[in-house]
Amino acid sequence: MKLAIIGGGPSAFYVASRLHKLLPQTLDYRIHLFDRLWSPHGLVRYGVAPDHPEVKNCTHKFDEAALDRRLRFFGNVNVGDNPSPLQHTVKLPLSSIFSNYSHVVFATGCTLPKRHSELPPSASCISALSMVHWYTQHPNAPSPPSLDKLSHVSLIGNGNVSLDVARMLLTNVDVLRKYDVPERVLDVLAESTVKHVSIVGRRGPLEAAFTMKELREMINLPDASMVPLAPELLQPSEGVPLTRQQTRVLQLLSKGSKNTFGTTAKTWSLDFYRSPAGLMVPSSENTRSQLSLAHTVVDPATQRAVPTGETSTVATDLVVTSLGFHGEPTAPYFDPGLGHLRTLSNRIVTNAGTTLRNVYGSGWASTGAHGVLAATMMNAYDVAETIVNDHMNPLEGTEGVLNPDPSLEEIPEEVVHGIRERNIVEYPDWKRIDEEEMRRGQVLGKERERMAWDEARLLLRPSV
Ligand SMILES: Cc1cc2nc3c(=O)[nH]c(=O)nc-3n(C[C@H](O)[C@H](O)[C@H](O)COP(=O)(O)OP(=O)(O)OC[C@H]3O[C@@H](n4cnc5c(N)ncnc54)[C@H](O)[C@@H]3O)c2cc1C
Ligand SMILES: NC(=O)c1ccc[n+]([C@@H]2O[C@H](COP(=O)([O-])OP(=O)(O)OC[C@H]3O[C@@H](n4cnc5c(N)ncnc54)[C@H](OP(=O)(O)O)[C@@H]3O)[C@@H](O)[C@H]2O)c1
């Protein structure tokens, strides 16, 4: 078995880790992970909020999997036939994967933010992903948001990503200094004039997408307070049974924030039953954007938000859309209806409905952008089991696209060339950078100080 895993996020490492456990010791196999990012771990490095350092403990398991001599990681490699969204990547066509490997797992995640038809991107309307890319200093990080010119921010969507962004805007910069927040990001946050963050949800408290832990963190923010919710919003309809989570959400929201509203310089609100209906960007008459919101109710039959016909307008300085994510429409086996790759029982299925032999999808690439790391791990473990089962008992009626007998030791020639050009990061390279980032962080009294690719490359190859 010679397996290529496309993507080097948590799902890829969990599949590899599980395969190390499940595959018979007598089987000589290789696992090669390719990521277009120069560093491994996907959203664990470029997604998870800096004030959640414990979440990143999963990287110890990934390090363990990478220590196995049968696994190699190749960072800075964009797999596919389309241009890479990142600079400096080595291009590895899918045909090269197919001719060099006997097995493939697509673990490419859901890398694009969902957009809202009424909220086209502009200087006044950005995606939460661009905020996340900025504060994690992703290789595609946009220029910093002008936080020194803003007072009111509207976040559209009330999932956990929305709450991550809200916490970053409402937490005192001195609290953030000890975490993995790059110095240049701290500099911008220190100048922030943001006073209020409104978190807009098209449905009600019972349907909110955030989870309890993240809501509790908002409620307990040391330097911000929540606008109290109207009591009628916290009254469930009679006869509607509540889940444990829903009961706890209502209890927490009824109590309100730890700080009484009005006693803090920064405030936030949960604005339920509001759906964006348009945005007028600043003009000579209005210095602030005008966000139109359609009032909604939840249809008990479908659980969907439906407009009541009423609307209101909110003056705001920045709209940040946090509506979830989807896969890349140009990716092979992408299903536009699903918004991610088409799989059946973890196996990739073509447009024509044919199951491909030894070709799998794992993590958000296959499930869509739902669930926390624990769910991604469980899915990856299941994928690993499917791979092993198929290896032991090959499925009938599948179409072969891979090389059934590749040389175990060879790596694709594009990658060999990239290594020669010193463009590719392997796992031992990453561990050197990781250690150096932590050392730099220690000097500054924080978890780590991140490097950009130019700096990391210089550290690895001083002569380049
Ligand atoms: C902003 C944010 C914060 C989160 N915070 C938490 C949290 O605190 N706790 C928690 O439990 N979960 C959190 N999650 C969820 C968690 O990150 C996901 O469950 C998990 O990352 C999914 O793993 P994955 O490997 O499927 O995708 P990803 O982590 O997205 O990894 C996919 C990888 O594939 C690579 N890739 C894509 N296309 C190609 C290509 N063509 N060639 C080469 N490489 C490619 C990408 O560069 C990426 O590195 C968060 C998610 C987001 C978006
Ligand atoms: N700390 C953590 O554990 C953590 C941190 C970040 C992310 N994650 C996980 O990562 C996954 C993705 O998180 P996410 O916050 O990006 O997505 P999410 O949980 O799916 O939330 C998306 C939000 O956008 C709203 N929305 C979507 N389309 C909309 C539209 N057209 N108009 C108005 N509102 C719309 C949704 O409302 P509806 O519900 O009405 O559709 C929901 O409130 C989740 O599973 C999340 O738990 C976890």
Coordinates of C-alpha atoms and ligand atoms in Angstrom, one line a residue:
M1 CA 0.0 0.0 0.0
K2 CA 1.3 3.4 -1.0
L3 CA -1.1 6.1 0.2
A4 CA -1.2 9.7 -0.8
I5 CA -3.2 12.0 1.5
I6 CA -4.1 15.3 -0.1
G7 CA -4.2 17.8 2.8
G8 CA -2.2 17.9 5.9
G9 CA -4.9 19.0 8.4
P10 CA -6.1 17.1 11.4
S11 CA -8.2 14.7 9.3
A12 CA -5.1 13.7 7.3
F13 CA -3.0 13.1 10.4
Y14 CA -5.8 11.2 12.2
V15 CA -6.2 8.8 9.2
A16 CA -2.4 8.2 9.2
S17 CA -2.3 7.7 12.9
R18 CA -5.1 5.2 12.8
L19 CA -3.5 3.3 9.8
H20 CA -0.3 3.0 11.8
K21 CA -2.3 1.2 14.4
L22 CA -4.6 -0.9 12.1
L23 CA -2.3 -2.1 9.4
P24 CA -0.5 -5.4 10.0
Q25 CA 3.1 -5.0 11.0
T26 CA 4.0 -7.5 8.2
L27 CA 2.7 -5.0 5.5
D28 CA 5.3 -2.6 4.1
Y29 CA 3.4 0.6 3.4
R30 CA 4.1 4.3 2.8
I31 CA 1.9 7.3 3.6
H32 CA 2.7 10.6 2.0
L33 CA 0.9 13.8 3.1
F34 CA 0.8 16.8 0.8
D35 CA -0.4 20.3 1.9
R36 CA -0.4 23.5 -0.1
L37 CA 0.4 25.3 3.1
W38 CA 4.1 25.2 4.0
S39 CA 3.3 24.0 7.6
P40 CA 1.2 21.0 8.7
H41 CA -2.0 20.8 10.8
G42 CA -4.5 22.9 8.6
L43 CA -7.1 24.7 10.7
V44 CA -5.4 23.7 14.0
R45 CA -2.6 26.2 13.1
Y46 CA -4.6 28.7 10.9
G47 CA -8.1 28.5 12.4
V48 CA -8.3 27.6 16.1
A49 CA -8.6 30.8 18.1
P50 CA -5.4 31.8 20.0
D51 CA -7.2 31.9 23.4
H52 CA -7.9 28.1 23.0
P53 CA -4.4 26.8 23.3
E54 CA -5.5 23.5 24.8
V55 CA -7.2 22.6 21.5
K56 CA -3.8 22.4 19.8
N57 CA -2.7 19.5 22.1
C58 CA -3.8 17.2 19.3
T59 CA -0.6 18.1 17.5
H60 CA 1.3 15.8 19.9
K61 CA -0.6 12.9 18.4
F62 CA 0.2 14.2 14.9
D63 CA 3.9 14.5 15.8
E64 CA 3.8 10.9 17.0
A65 CA 2.2 9.7 13.7
A66 CA 4.9 11.7 11.7
L67 CA 7.7 10.1 13.7
D68 CA 6.9 6.8 12.0
R69 CA 9.5 6.3 9.2
R70 CA 6.8 5.2 6.8
L71 CA 5.1 8.6 6.9
R72 CA 6.4 11.7 5.0
F73 CA 4.9 15.2 5.0
F74 CA 5.5 17.5 2.0
G75 CA 4.4 21.1 2.7
N76 CA 4.1 23.7 0.0
V77 CA 2.6 21.3 -2.5
N78 CA -0.6 22.2 -4.2
V79 CA -2.3 19.0 -5.6
G80 CA -4.5 19.4 -8.6
D81 CA -4.7 21.0 -12.0
N82 CA -5.9 24.4 -11.0
P83 CA -3.6 27.3 -10.1
S84 CA -2.8 27.3 -6.4
P85 CA -4.4 30.0 -4.2
L86 CA -1.1 30.3 -2.4
Q87 CA 2.2 31.7 -3.7
H88 CA 5.4 29.6 -3.7
T89 CA 3.7 26.2 -4.0
V90 CA 4.9 23.3 -6.0
K91 CA 2.3 22.1 -8.5
L92 CA 1.5 18.4 -8.3
P93 CA -1.1 17.3 -10.9
L94 CA -3.6 14.7 -10.0
S95 CA -2.4 12.5 -12.8
S96 CA 1.0 12.3 -11.0
I97 CA -0.8 11.2 -7.8
F98 CA -2.7 8.6 -9.7
S99 CA 0.4 7.2 -11.4
N100 CA 2.6 7.2 -8.2
Y101 CA 0.2 5.8 -5.6
S102 CA -2.0 2.8 -5.0
H103 CA -4.4 4.6 -2.6
V104 CA -5.5 8.2 -2.2
V105 CA -7.4 10.1 0.6
F106 CA -8.8 13.6 -0.2
A107 CA -8.5 15.4 3.1
T108 CA -8.7 18.9 1.6
G109 CA -11.2 20.4 4.1
C110 CA -13.7 23.2 3.2
T111 CA -11.5 26.1 2.5
L112 CA -13.9 28.8 1.2
P113 CA -16.3 30.9 3.2
K114 CA -20.0 30.8 2.4
R115 CA -21.2 34.2 1.1
H116 CA -24.5 36.0 1.5
S117 CA -26.3 37.1 -1.7
E118 CA -27.3 40.4 0.0
L119 CA -23.8 41.1 1.3
P120 CA -21.2 41.3 -1.5
P121 CA -17.6 41.6 -0.2
S122 CA -16.3 45.2 0.1
A123 CA -14.2 47.3 2.4
S124 CA -17.3 47.4 4.6
C125 CA -18.1 43.7 4.4
I126 CA -15.5 41.0 4.9
S127 CA -15.7 37.3 5.8
A128 CA -14.9 35.9 9.2
L129 CA -12.3 33.7 7.4
S130 CA -10.3 36.8 6.4
M131 CA -10.3 37.9 10.1
V132 CA -9.1 34.5 11.1
H133 CA -6.5 34.5 8.3
W134 CA -5.4 37.9 9.6
Y135 CA -5.0 37.0 13.3
T136 CA -3.4 33.6 12.6
Q137 CA -1.1 35.2 9.9
H138 CA -2.1 32.6 7.3
P139 CA 0.0 32.8 4.1
N140 CA -3.0 34.5 2.4
A141 CA -3.6 36.9 5.3
P142 CA -5.2 40.1 4.1
S143 CA -4.1 43.6 5.2
P144 CA -5.1 44.3 8.8
P145 CA -8.6 45.5 9.4
S146 CA -8.8 49.2 10.3
L147 CA -9.9 48.5 13.9
D148 CA -8.7 52.0 14.9
K149 CA -11.5 53.5 12.8
L150 CA -14.4 51.3 13.9
S151 CA -16.8 51.4 16.7
H152 CA -19.7 49.0 15.8
V153 CA -19.1 45.6 14.2
S154 CA -21.9 43.3 13.0
L155 CA -21.2 39.6 12.8
I156 CA -23.6 37.7 10.6
G157 CA -24.2 34.1 11.9
N158 CA -23.9 32.9 15.4
G159 CA -21.7 29.8 15.1
N160 CA -18.5 29.2 17.0
V161 CA -16.4 31.0 14.3
S162 CA -18.5 34.1 14.8
L163 CA -17.9 33.8 18.6
D164 CA -14.1 33.3 18.1
V165 CA -14.0 36.6 16.1
A166 CA -16.2 38.4 18.7
R167 CA -13.8 37.3 21.6
M168 CA -10.8 38.5 19.7
L169 CA -12.5 41.9 19.3
L170 CA -13.8 42.1 22.9
T171 CA -10.8 40.7 24.9
N172 CA -8.3 43.1 26.3
V173 CA -5.1 43.0 24.2
D174 CA -3.0 42.5 27.4
V175 CA -4.9 39.2 28.0
L176 CA -4.2 38.0 24.5
R177 CA -0.4 38.8 24.7
K178 CA 0.5 35.4 26.3
Y179 CA -1.1 33.4 23.5
D180 CA -0.1 32.6 20.0
V181 CA -1.0 36.0 18.6
P182 CA 1.6 37.5 16.3
E183 CA 3.1 40.8 17.5
R184 CA 1.9 42.7 14.5
V185 CA -1.7 41.5 15.2
L186 CA -1.4 42.6 18.8
D187 CA -0.3 46.1 17.6
V188 CA -3.5 46.4 15.6
L189 CA -5.7 45.1 18.4
A190 CA -4.0 47.6 20.8
E191 CA -5.3 50.4 18.7
S192 CA -8.8 49.1 18.3
T193 CA -11.7 51.4 19.0
V194 CA -14.3 48.7 18.7
K195 CA -17.1 49.4 21.3
H196 CA -19.9 47.0 20.3
V197 CA -20.1 43.7 18.6
S198 CA -23.6 42.6 17.4
I199 CA -24.0 38.9 16.7
V200 CA -26.9 38.5 14.2
G201 CA -28.7 35.2 13.9
R202 CA -31.5 34.5 11.5
R203 CA -33.2 32.0 14.0
G204 CA -33.7 32.1 17.8
P205 CA -31.8 31.1 20.9
L206 CA -33.0 27.5 20.7
E207 CA -31.5 27.1 17.2
A208 CA -28.3 29.1 17.7
A209 CA -25.2 27.4 16.2
F210 CA -22.8 28.2 19.0
T211 CA -22.0 25.5 21.7
M212 CA -22.3 26.0 25.4
K213 CA -18.6 26.3 26.2
E214 CA -18.2 29.1 23.7
L215 CA -21.3 30.9 24.9
R216 CA -20.1 30.7 28.5
E217 CA -16.8 32.2 27.4
M218 CA -18.7 35.2 26.0
I219 CA -20.8 35.5 29.1
N220 CA -17.7 35.5 31.3
L221 CA -15.6 38.0 29.2
P222 CA -13.8 40.1 31.8
D223 CA -14.0 43.4 29.9
A224 CA -17.3 43.3 28.1
S225 CA -21.0 43.0 28.9
M226 CA -24.0 41.7 27.0
V227 CA -27.1 43.6 26.1
P228 CA -29.9 41.8 28.1
L229 CA -32.3 39.8 25.9
A230 CA -36.0 40.6 25.9
P231 CA -37.6 38.0 28.3
E232 CA -40.1 36.9 25.7
L233 CA -37.2 35.7 23.5
L234 CA -36.2 33.3 26.3
Q235 CA -39.7 31.7 26.7
P236 CA -40.0 28.5 24.7
S237 CA -43.3 27.8 23.1
E238 CA -45.6 25.7 25.2
G239 CA -45.4 22.0 24.7
V240 CA -42.1 22.2 22.8
P241 CA -39.6 19.7 24.5
L242 CA -36.1 21.1 25.0
T243 CA -32.8 19.3 24.8
R244 CA -30.4 19.6 27.7
Q245 CA -28.3 22.0 25.7
Q246 CA -31.3 24.2 24.8
T247 CA -32.3 24.4 28.5
R248 CA -28.8 25.4 29.5
V249 CA -28.6 28.0 26.8
L250 CA -31.8 29.6 27.9
Q251 CA -30.7 29.5 31.6
L252 CA -27.3 31.1 30.7
L253 CA -28.9 33.8 28.5
S254 CA -31.5 34.6 31.1
K255 CA -28.8 35.2 33.7
G256 CA -27.0 37.5 31.3
S257 CA -23.3 38.3 31.3
K258 CA -21.0 38.3 34.3
N259 CA -20.5 42.0 33.9
T260 CA -23.7 44.0 34.2
F261 CA -24.6 45.7 30.9
G262 CA -23.4 49.3 30.9
T263 CA -20.6 48.8 33.4
T264 CA -18.0 48.1 30.7
A265 CA -16.5 50.1 27.9
K266 CA -17.2 47.3 25.4
T267 CA -20.5 45.6 24.9
W268 CA -22.0 42.8 22.7
S269 CA -25.4 41.6 21.8
L270 CA -27.1 38.5 20.4
D271 CA -29.6 39.8 17.8
F272 CA -31.9 36.9 17.1
Y273 CA -34.5 36.5 14.4
R274 CA -32.7 38.9 12.0
S275 CA -31.6 38.0 8.5
P276 CA -29.5 40.4 6.2
A277 CA -31.5 42.0 3.5
G278 CA -28.9 44.5 2.1
L279 CA -26.0 46.8 3.0
M280 CA -25.6 50.4 2.0
V281 CA -21.9 51.2 2.2
P282 CA -20.8 54.6 3.6
S283 CA -21.6 57.6 1.4
S284 CA -21.4 61.4 1.6
E285 CA -24.7 61.4 3.5
N286 CA -23.9 58.5 5.8
T287 CA -20.4 57.9 7.3
R288 CA -21.5 54.5 8.5
S289 CA -22.8 51.5 6.6
Q290 CA -26.5 50.8 6.8
L291 CA -27.3 47.1 7.4
S292 CA -30.9 46.2 6.5
L293 CA -32.3 43.3 8.5
A294 CA -35.4 41.3 7.7
H295 CA -37.2 40.2 10.8
T296 CA -37.9 36.5 10.9
V297 CA -39.7 33.7 12.7
V298 CA -38.9 30.0 12.8
D299 CA -41.3 27.9 10.8
P300 CA -42.1 25.0 13.3
A301 CA -42.6 22.6 10.4
T302 CA -39.3 23.2 8.6
Q303 CA -37.2 24.9 11.4
R304 CA -36.2 27.4 8.7
A305 CA -36.2 31.2 9.2
V306 CA -39.0 32.9 7.3
P307 CA -39.4 36.7 7.0
T308 CA -42.3 38.4 8.8
G309 CA -42.3 41.3 6.3
E310 CA -40.9 43.7 8.9
T311 CA -37.4 45.2 8.5
S312 CA -35.1 47.4 10.4
T313 CA -31.8 49.2 9.7
V314 CA -28.6 49.2 11.8
A315 CA -25.8 51.7 11.4
T316 CA -22.6 49.8 11.6
D317 CA -18.9 50.2 10.7
L318 CA -18.0 46.7 9.5
V319 CA -20.0 43.7 8.6
V320 CA -18.3 40.3 9.1
T321 CA -20.0 37.3 7.5
S322 CA -19.6 34.0 9.4
L323 CA -21.9 31.7 7.6
G324 CA -19.9 28.5 7.4
F325 CA -17.6 27.1 4.7
H326 CA -17.7 25.0 1.5
G327 CA -15.2 23.1 -0.6
E328 CA -13.6 24.4 -3.8
P329 CA -15.9 24.1 -6.8
T330 CA -13.0 23.3 -9.1
A331 CA -11.8 20.4 -7.0
P332 CA -12.2 16.9 -8.5
Y333 CA -15.3 15.0 -7.3
F334 CA -16.8 18.3 -5.9
D335 CA -20.6 18.1 -5.7
P336 CA -22.1 21.6 -6.1
G337 CA -25.3 20.5 -4.4
L338 CA -23.5 19.3 -1.3
G339 CA -20.8 21.9 -1.2
H340 CA -18.1 19.3 -0.7
L341 CA -16.7 16.1 -2.3
R342 CA -19.1 13.3 -3.2
T343 CA -18.5 10.2 -1.0
L344 CA -20.5 7.1 -0.1
S345 CA -19.3 5.2 3.0
N346 CA -16.0 7.2 2.9
R347 CA -15.3 6.2 -0.8
I348 CA -15.2 8.8 -3.5
V349 CA -18.0 8.6 -6.1
T350 CA -17.8 10.1 -9.6
N351 CA -20.4 12.3 -11.3
A352 CA -21.6 9.2 -13.1
G353 CA -22.2 7.5 -9.7
T354 CA -19.2 5.1 -10.0
T355 CA -17.2 4.3 -6.8
L356 CA -13.5 4.7 -7.4
R357 CA -11.2 1.9 -6.1
N358 CA -9.0 2.9 -3.2
V359 CA -10.0 6.6 -3.4
Y360 CA -11.4 8.1 -0.2
G361 CA -12.6 11.3 1.3
S362 CA -12.0 12.3 4.9
G363 CA -12.8 15.1 7.3
W364 CA -14.5 18.3 6.2
A365 CA -13.7 17.5 2.5
S366 CA -16.2 14.6 2.8
T367 CA -18.6 15.6 5.6
G368 CA -18.8 19.4 4.9
A369 CA -17.8 22.0 7.4
H370 CA -19.5 20.6 10.4
G371 CA -18.2 19.5 13.7
V372 CA -15.4 20.0 16.1
L373 CA -12.0 18.2 16.0
A374 CA -13.4 15.2 17.9
A375 CA -15.9 14.6 15.1
T376 CA -13.2 15.0 12.5
M377 CA -11.1 12.4 14.4
M378 CA -14.0 9.9 14.6
N379 CA -14.6 10.3 10.9
A380 CA -10.9 9.9 10.0
Y381 CA -10.7 6.7 12.1
D382 CA -13.7 5.4 10.2
V383 CA -12.0 6.2 6.9
A384 CA -8.9 4.3 8.0
E385 CA -11.0 1.3 8.9
T386 CA -12.7 1.4 5.4
I387 CA -9.2 1.5 3.8
V388 CA -8.0 -1.5 5.8
N389 CA -11.3 -3.4 5.1
D390 CA -11.1 -2.7 1.4
H391 CA -7.4 -3.8 1.4
M392 CA -8.4 -7.2 3.0
N393 CA -11.6 -7.7 1.0
P394 CA -11.5 -5.6 -2.2
L395 CA -14.9 -4.2 -3.3
E396 CA -16.5 -5.5 -6.5
G397 CA -17.7 -3.1 -9.2
T398 CA -15.3 -0.3 -8.5
E399 CA -13.3 1.7 -11.1
G400 CA -9.5 1.7 -10.9
V401 CA -7.8 5.0 -11.5
L402 CA -4.6 4.4 -9.5
N403 CA -1.4 2.5 -10.0
P404 CA -1.9 -0.9 -8.4
D405 CA 1.8 -1.5 -8.1
P406 CA 3.8 1.6 -7.6
S407 CA 7.4 1.7 -6.3
L408 CA 7.2 2.2 -2.6
E409 CA 10.4 4.3 -2.4
E410 CA 9.7 6.7 -5.2
I411 CA 8.2 10.2 -4.7
P412 CA 6.6 12.1 -7.6
E413 CA 9.2 13.8 -9.8
E414 CA 7.6 17.3 -9.2
V415 CA 8.2 16.8 -5.5
V416 CA 11.7 15.6 -6.1
H417 CA 12.3 18.8 -8.1
G418 CA 10.7 20.9 -5.3
I419 CA 12.9 19.4 -2.7
R420 CA 16.0 20.1 -4.9
E421 CA 14.8 23.7 -5.3
R422 CA 14.4 23.9 -1.5
N423 CA 10.8 24.8 -1.7
I424 CA 9.3 21.9 0.2
V425 CA 8.9 21.6 4.0
E426 CA 9.2 18.1 5.4
Y427 CA 8.2 17.2 9.0
P428 CA 11.7 17.4 10.5
D429 CA 11.9 20.9 8.9
W430 CA 8.6 21.8 10.5
K431 CA 9.8 20.7 13.9
R432 CA 12.8 23.0 13.6
I433 CA 10.5 25.9 12.8
D434 CA 8.1 24.9 15.5
E435 CA 10.9 24.9 18.1
E436 CA 12.2 28.2 16.9
E437 CA 8.7 29.8 17.0
M438 CA 8.3 28.6 20.6
R439 CA 11.8 29.9 21.5
R440 CA 10.9 33.3 20.1
G441 CA 7.7 33.2 22.0
Q442 CA 9.5 32.4 25.2
V443 CA 11.6 35.5 24.8
L444 CA 8.5 37.6 24.5
G445 CA 6.7 35.8 27.3
K446 CA 4.1 34.1 25.1
E447 CA 3.2 30.7 23.7
R448 CA 4.9 31.2 20.3
E449 CA 5.8 33.9 17.8
R450 CA 4.9 32.8 14.3
M451 CA 7.1 32.9 11.3
A452 CA 6.0 33.7 7.7
W453 CA 7.3 31.5 4.9
D454 CA 10.1 33.8 3.9
E455 CA 11.5 33.8 7.4
A456 CA 11.0 30.0 7.9
R457 CA 12.6 29.3 4.5
L458 CA 15.6 31.4 5.6
L459 CA 15.9 29.5 8.8
L460 CA 15.8 26.2 7.0
R461 CA 18.1 27.1 4.1
P462 CA 20.3 30.1 5.1
S463 CA 22.1 30.0 1.8
V464 CA 19.0 30.5 -0.3
Ligands
LIG1 C1 -11.9 29.2 12.3 C2 -12.1 27.9 12.9 C3 -11.8 27.6 14.2 C4 -12.0 26.3 14.7 N1 -11.8 26.1 16.1 C5 -12.0 24.9 16.6 C6 -11.8 24.6 18.0 O1 -11.5 25.6 18.7 N2 -12.0 23.4 18.4 C7 -12.4 22.4 17.6 O2 -12.6 21.2 18.1 N3 -12.6 22.5 16.3 C8 -12.4 23.8 15.8 N4 -12.7 24.0 14.4 C9 -13.0 22.8 13.6 C10 -11.8 22.1 13.1 O3 -10.8 23.0 12.7 C11 -12.1 21.1 12.0 O4 -12.9 20.1 12.6 C12 -10.9 20.4 11.4 O5 -9.9 21.3 11.1 C13 -11.3 19.7 10.0 O6 -10.1 19.1 9.6 P1 -9.8 18.7 8.1 O7 -8.4 18.1 8.1 O8 -10.9 18.1 7.5 O9 -9.7 20.2 7.4 P2 -8.6 21.3 7.5 O10 -8.1 21.6 8.8 O11 -9.1 22.5 6.7 O12 -7.3 20.8 6.6 C14 -7.4 20.7 5.2 C15 -6.0 20.9 4.6 O13 -6.0 20.6 3.2 C16 -5.2 21.5 2.5 N5 -5.6 21.5 1.1 C17 -6.7 21.9 0.6 N6 -6.7 21.8 -0.7 C18 -5.5 21.3 -1.1 C19 -4.8 21.0 -2.3 N7 -5.5 21.1 -3.5 N8 -3.6 20.5 -2.3 C20 -2.9 20.4 -1.1 N9 -3.4 20.7 0.1 C21 -4.7 21.2 0.1 C22 -5.4 22.8 3.3 O14 -4.4 23.7 3.1 C23 -5.6 22.4 4.7 O15 -4.3 22.4 5.4 C24 -12.5 25.3 13.9 C25 -12.8 25.5 12.5 C26 -12.6 26.8 12.0 C27 -12.9 27.1 10.6
LIG2 N1 -14.5 26.4 19.6 C1 -14.9 25.5 18.8 O1 -15.1 24.3 19.2 C2 -15.1 25.8 17.4 C3 -14.6 27.0 16.9 C4 -14.9 27.3 15.6 C5 -15.6 26.4 14.8 N2 -16.0 25.2 15.3 C6 -16.8 24.3 14.5 O2 -16.6 24.5 13.1 C7 -17.8 24.3 12.4 C8 -18.1 25.5 11.5 O3 -18.4 26.6 12.3 P1 -19.0 28.0 11.7 O4 -19.3 28.9 12.9 O5 -18.2 28.4 10.6 O6 -20.4 27.5 11.1 P2 -21.8 27.0 11.7 O7 -21.7 26.5 13.1 O8 -22.4 26.2 10.6 O9 -22.6 28.4 11.8 C9 -23.0 29.1 10.7 C10 -24.0 30.3 11.1 O10 -24.3 31.0 9.9 C11 -25.7 31.1 9.8 N3 -26.0 31.2 8.4 C12 -25.7 30.3 7.4 N4 -26.2 30.7 6.2 C13 -26.9 31.9 6.5 C14 -27.6 32.8 5.7 N5 -27.8 32.6 4.3 N6 -28.2 33.8 6.3 C15 -28.1 34.0 7.6 N7 -27.4 33.2 8.4 C16 -26.8 32.1 7.8 C17 -26.2 29.8 10.4 O11 -27.6 30.0 10.8 P3 -28.6 28.8 10.7 O12 -28.2 27.9 11.9 O13 -29.9 29.4 10.8 O14 -28.3 28.1 9.4 C18 -25.3 29.8 11.7 O15 -25.7 30.7 12.7 C19 -18.9 24.1 13.4 O16 -19.2 22.7 13.6 C20 -18.2 24.7 14.7 O17 -18.7 24.1 15.9 C21 -15.7 24.9 16.6

